[in-house]
Short mmCIF file of C-alpha atoms in Angstrom, two decimals:
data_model
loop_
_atom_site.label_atom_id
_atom_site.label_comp_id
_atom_site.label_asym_id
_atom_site.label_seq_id
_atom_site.Cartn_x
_atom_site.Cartn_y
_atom_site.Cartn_z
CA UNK F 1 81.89 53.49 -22.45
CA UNK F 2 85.07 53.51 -20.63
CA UNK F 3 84.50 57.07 -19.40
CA UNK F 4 81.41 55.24 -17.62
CA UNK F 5 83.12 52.77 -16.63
CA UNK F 6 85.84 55.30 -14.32
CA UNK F 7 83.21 57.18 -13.39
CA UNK F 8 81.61 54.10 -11.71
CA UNK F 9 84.90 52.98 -10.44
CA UNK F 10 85.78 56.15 -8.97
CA UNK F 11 82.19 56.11 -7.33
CA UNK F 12 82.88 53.28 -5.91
CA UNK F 13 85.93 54.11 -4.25
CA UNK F 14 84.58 57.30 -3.03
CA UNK F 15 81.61 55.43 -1.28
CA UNK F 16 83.90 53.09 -0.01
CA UNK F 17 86.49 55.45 1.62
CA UNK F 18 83.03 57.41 3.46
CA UNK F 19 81.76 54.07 4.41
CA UNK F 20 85.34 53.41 6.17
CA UNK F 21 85.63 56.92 7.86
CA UNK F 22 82.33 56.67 8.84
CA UNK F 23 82.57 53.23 10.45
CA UNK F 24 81.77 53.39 14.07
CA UNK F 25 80.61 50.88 16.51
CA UNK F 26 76.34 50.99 17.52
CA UNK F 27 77.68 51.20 20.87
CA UNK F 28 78.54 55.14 19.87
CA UNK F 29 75.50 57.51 20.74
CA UNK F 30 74.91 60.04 17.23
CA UNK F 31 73.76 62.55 18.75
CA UNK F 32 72.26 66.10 16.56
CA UNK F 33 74.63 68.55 17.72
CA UNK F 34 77.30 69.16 19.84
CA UNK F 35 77.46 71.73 23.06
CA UNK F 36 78.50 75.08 22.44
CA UNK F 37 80.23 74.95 25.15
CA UNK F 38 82.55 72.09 24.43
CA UNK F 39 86.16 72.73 23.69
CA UNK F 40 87.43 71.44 19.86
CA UNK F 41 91.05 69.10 21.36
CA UNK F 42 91.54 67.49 17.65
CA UNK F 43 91.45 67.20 14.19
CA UNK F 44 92.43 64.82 12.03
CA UNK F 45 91.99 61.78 9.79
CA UNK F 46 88.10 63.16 9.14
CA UNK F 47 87.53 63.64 12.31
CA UNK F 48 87.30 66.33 15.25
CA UNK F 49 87.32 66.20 18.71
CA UNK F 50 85.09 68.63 21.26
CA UNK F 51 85.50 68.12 24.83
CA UNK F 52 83.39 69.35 28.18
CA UNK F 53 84.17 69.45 31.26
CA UNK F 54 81.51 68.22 33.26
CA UNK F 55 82.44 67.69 36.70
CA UNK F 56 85.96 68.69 38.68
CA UNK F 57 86.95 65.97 41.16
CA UNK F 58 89.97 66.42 43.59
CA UNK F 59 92.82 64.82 41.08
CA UNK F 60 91.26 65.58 37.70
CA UNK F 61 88.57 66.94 35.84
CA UNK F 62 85.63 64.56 34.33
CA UNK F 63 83.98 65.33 30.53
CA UNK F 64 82.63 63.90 28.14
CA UNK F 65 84.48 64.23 24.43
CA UNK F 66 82.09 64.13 21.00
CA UNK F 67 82.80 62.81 17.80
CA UNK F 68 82.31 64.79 14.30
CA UNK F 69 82.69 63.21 10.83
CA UNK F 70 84.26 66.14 8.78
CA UNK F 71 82.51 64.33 6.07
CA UNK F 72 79.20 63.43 6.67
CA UNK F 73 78.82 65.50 9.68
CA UNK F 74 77.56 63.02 11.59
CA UNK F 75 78.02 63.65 15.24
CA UNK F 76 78.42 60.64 18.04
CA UNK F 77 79.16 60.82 22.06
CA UNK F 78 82.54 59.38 22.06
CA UNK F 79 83.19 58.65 25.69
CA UNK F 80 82.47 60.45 28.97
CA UNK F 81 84.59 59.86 31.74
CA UNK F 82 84.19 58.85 35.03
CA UNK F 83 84.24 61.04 37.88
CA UNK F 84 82.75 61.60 41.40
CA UNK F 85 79.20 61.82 40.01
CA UNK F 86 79.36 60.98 36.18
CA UNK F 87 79.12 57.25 36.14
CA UNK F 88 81.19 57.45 33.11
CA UNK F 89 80.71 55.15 29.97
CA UNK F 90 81.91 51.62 30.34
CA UNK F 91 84.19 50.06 27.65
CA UNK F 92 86.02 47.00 27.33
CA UNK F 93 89.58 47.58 28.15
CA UNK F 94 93.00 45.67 27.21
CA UNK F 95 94.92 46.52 30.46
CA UNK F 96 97.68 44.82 32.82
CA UNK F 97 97.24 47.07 35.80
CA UNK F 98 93.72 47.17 37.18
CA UNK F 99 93.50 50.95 37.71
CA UNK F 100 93.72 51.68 34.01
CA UNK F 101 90.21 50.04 34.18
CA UNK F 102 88.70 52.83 36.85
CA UNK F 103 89.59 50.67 39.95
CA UNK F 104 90.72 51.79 42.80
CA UNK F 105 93.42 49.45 43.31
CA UNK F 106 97.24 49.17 41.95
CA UNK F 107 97.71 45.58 41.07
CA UNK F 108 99.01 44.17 37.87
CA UNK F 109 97.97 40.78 36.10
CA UNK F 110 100.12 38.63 34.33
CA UNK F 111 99.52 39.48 31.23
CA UNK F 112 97.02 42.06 29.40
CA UNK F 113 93.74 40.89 28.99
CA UNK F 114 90.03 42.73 28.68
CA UNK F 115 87.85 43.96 31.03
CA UNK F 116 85.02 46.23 31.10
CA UNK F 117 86.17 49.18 32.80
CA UNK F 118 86.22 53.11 32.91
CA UNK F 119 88.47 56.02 31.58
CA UNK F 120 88.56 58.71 34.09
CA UNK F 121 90.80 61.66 33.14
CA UNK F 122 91.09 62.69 29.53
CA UNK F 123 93.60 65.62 29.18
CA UNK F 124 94.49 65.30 25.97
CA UNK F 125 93.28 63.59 22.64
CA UNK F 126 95.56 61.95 19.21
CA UNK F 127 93.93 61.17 16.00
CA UNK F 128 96.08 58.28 15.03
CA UNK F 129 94.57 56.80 12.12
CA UNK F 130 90.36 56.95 10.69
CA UNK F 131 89.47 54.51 13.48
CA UNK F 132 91.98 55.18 15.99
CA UNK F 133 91.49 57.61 18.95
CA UNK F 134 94.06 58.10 21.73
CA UNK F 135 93.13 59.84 25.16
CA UNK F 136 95.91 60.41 28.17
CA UNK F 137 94.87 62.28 31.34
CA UNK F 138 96.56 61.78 34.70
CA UNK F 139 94.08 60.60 37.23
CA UNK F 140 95.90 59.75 40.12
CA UNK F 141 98.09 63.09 40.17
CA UNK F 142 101.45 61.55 39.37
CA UNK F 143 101.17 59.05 35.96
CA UNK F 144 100.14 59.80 32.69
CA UNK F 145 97.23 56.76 31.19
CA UNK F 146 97.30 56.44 27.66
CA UNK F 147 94.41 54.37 25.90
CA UNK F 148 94.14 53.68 22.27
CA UNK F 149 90.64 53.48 21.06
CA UNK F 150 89.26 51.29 18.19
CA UNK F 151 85.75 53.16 16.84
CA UNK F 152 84.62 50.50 14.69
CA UNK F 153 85.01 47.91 18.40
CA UNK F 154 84.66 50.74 20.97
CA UNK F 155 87.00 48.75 23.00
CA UNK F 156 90.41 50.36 23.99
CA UNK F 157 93.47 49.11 25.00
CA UNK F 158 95.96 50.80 27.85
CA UNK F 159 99.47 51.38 26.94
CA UNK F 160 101.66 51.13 29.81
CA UNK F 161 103.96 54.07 29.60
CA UNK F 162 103.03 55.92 32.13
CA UNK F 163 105.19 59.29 31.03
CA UNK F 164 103.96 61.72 28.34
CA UNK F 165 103.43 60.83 24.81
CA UNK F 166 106.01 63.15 22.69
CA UNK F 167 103.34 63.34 19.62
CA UNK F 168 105.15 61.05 17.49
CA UNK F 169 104.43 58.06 15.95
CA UNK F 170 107.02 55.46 13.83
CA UNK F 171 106.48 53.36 10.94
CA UNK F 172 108.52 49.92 11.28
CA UNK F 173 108.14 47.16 9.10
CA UNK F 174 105.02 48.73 8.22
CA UNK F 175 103.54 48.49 12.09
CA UNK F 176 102.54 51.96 13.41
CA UNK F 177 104.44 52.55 16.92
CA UNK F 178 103.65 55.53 18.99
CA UNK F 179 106.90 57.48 21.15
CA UNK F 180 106.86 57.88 24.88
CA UNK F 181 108.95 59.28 27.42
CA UNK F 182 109.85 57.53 30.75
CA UNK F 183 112.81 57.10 33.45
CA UNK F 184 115.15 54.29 33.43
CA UNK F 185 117.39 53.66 36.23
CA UNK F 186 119.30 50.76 34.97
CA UNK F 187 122.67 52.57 35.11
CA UNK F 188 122.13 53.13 39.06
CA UNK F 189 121.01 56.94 38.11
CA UNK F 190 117.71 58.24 36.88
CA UNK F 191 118.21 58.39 32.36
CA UNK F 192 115.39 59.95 30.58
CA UNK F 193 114.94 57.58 27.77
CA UNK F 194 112.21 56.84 24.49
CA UNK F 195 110.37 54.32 24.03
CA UNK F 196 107.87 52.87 21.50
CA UNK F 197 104.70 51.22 22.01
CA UNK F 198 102.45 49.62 19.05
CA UNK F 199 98.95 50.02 19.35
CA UNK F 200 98.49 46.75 21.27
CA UNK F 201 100.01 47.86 24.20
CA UNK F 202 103.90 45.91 23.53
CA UNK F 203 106.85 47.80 23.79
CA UNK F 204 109.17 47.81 21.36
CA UNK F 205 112.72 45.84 23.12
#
């Protein structure tokens, strides 16, 4: 009887950690199989990442990026960009500037709020945890956009560290915080400093 009675348990749990790997928002498209052409960019968390490049625009190259459950092998269209011709798939995005939603246009809001917007250069992809994606690309030819994307929402939200991401991530107080690199100038000469970011988009003072 108590043999049973693991056994269920352990079912259980193993149902229930699929179920949570495998928890992605409708608003993902499974698709049958991926492109043989597409390019695996990441692996991790029971996940893997393809990309293809679809369409090459003066300042950066448009694609779309697919989704793979290492588990179930489900497969899922996890975001195509937006380029010159590729309309790009529209997501809600937590963003100060306006250009991190696909604008044309440089202007920052008071605070960080969502918007439906685009992602337009994807250069390089971060499994952060079972339901968190992060893409950077550099679509204006000078700063790098980071967003952080939530599968089980498909919204995203823009971190505003506009420098490369050093692949590292920090556990404080049990709040994951992800490591970027920028420029300060507050000593009157250009410093090269760190700085953390959680995945809401605040920086770490």
């Amino acid at each position: 009887m108590r043999v049973l009675k693991y056994l269920f348990i352990s079912l259980v749990l193993a149902l229930g950690l699929s179920f949570r790997a495998d928890a992605v928002s409708d608003k993902m498209q499974e698709i049958k199989y991926i492109p043989e052409d597409a390019v695996q960019v990441a692996n991790g968390c029971g996940w893997t990442v393809y990309q293809k490049v679809t369409e090459r625009t003066e300042m950066y190259d448009a694609s779309i990026l697919y989704l793979e459950n290492d588990v179930t092998n489900k497969r899922y269209i996890l975001l195509q960009t937006r380029g010159e011709k590729q309309n790009g798939t529209e997501i809600s995005i937590k963003a100060s500037n306006s250009f991190a939603y696909g604008k044309d246009e440089y202007r920052e809001k008071q605070e960080a709020t969502y918007e439906y917007g685009y992602i337009q250069a994807v250069e390089q992809v971060f499994i952060l945890a079972p339901d968190k994606i992060m893409v950077s690309g550099v679509p204006d030819c000078r700063n790098d956009y980071h967003y952080v994307i939530d599968l089980t929402s498909y919204t995203a939200v823009h971190i505003p560290a506009y420098n490369s991401f050093q692949n590292r991530t920090s556990k404080i107080n049990g709040k994951l915080y992800l490591e970027f690199s920028t420029a300060d100038y507050s000593s009157g000469y250009r410093e090269d400093i760190l700085v953390l970011y959680d995945l809401e988009g605040n920086r770490l003072q």
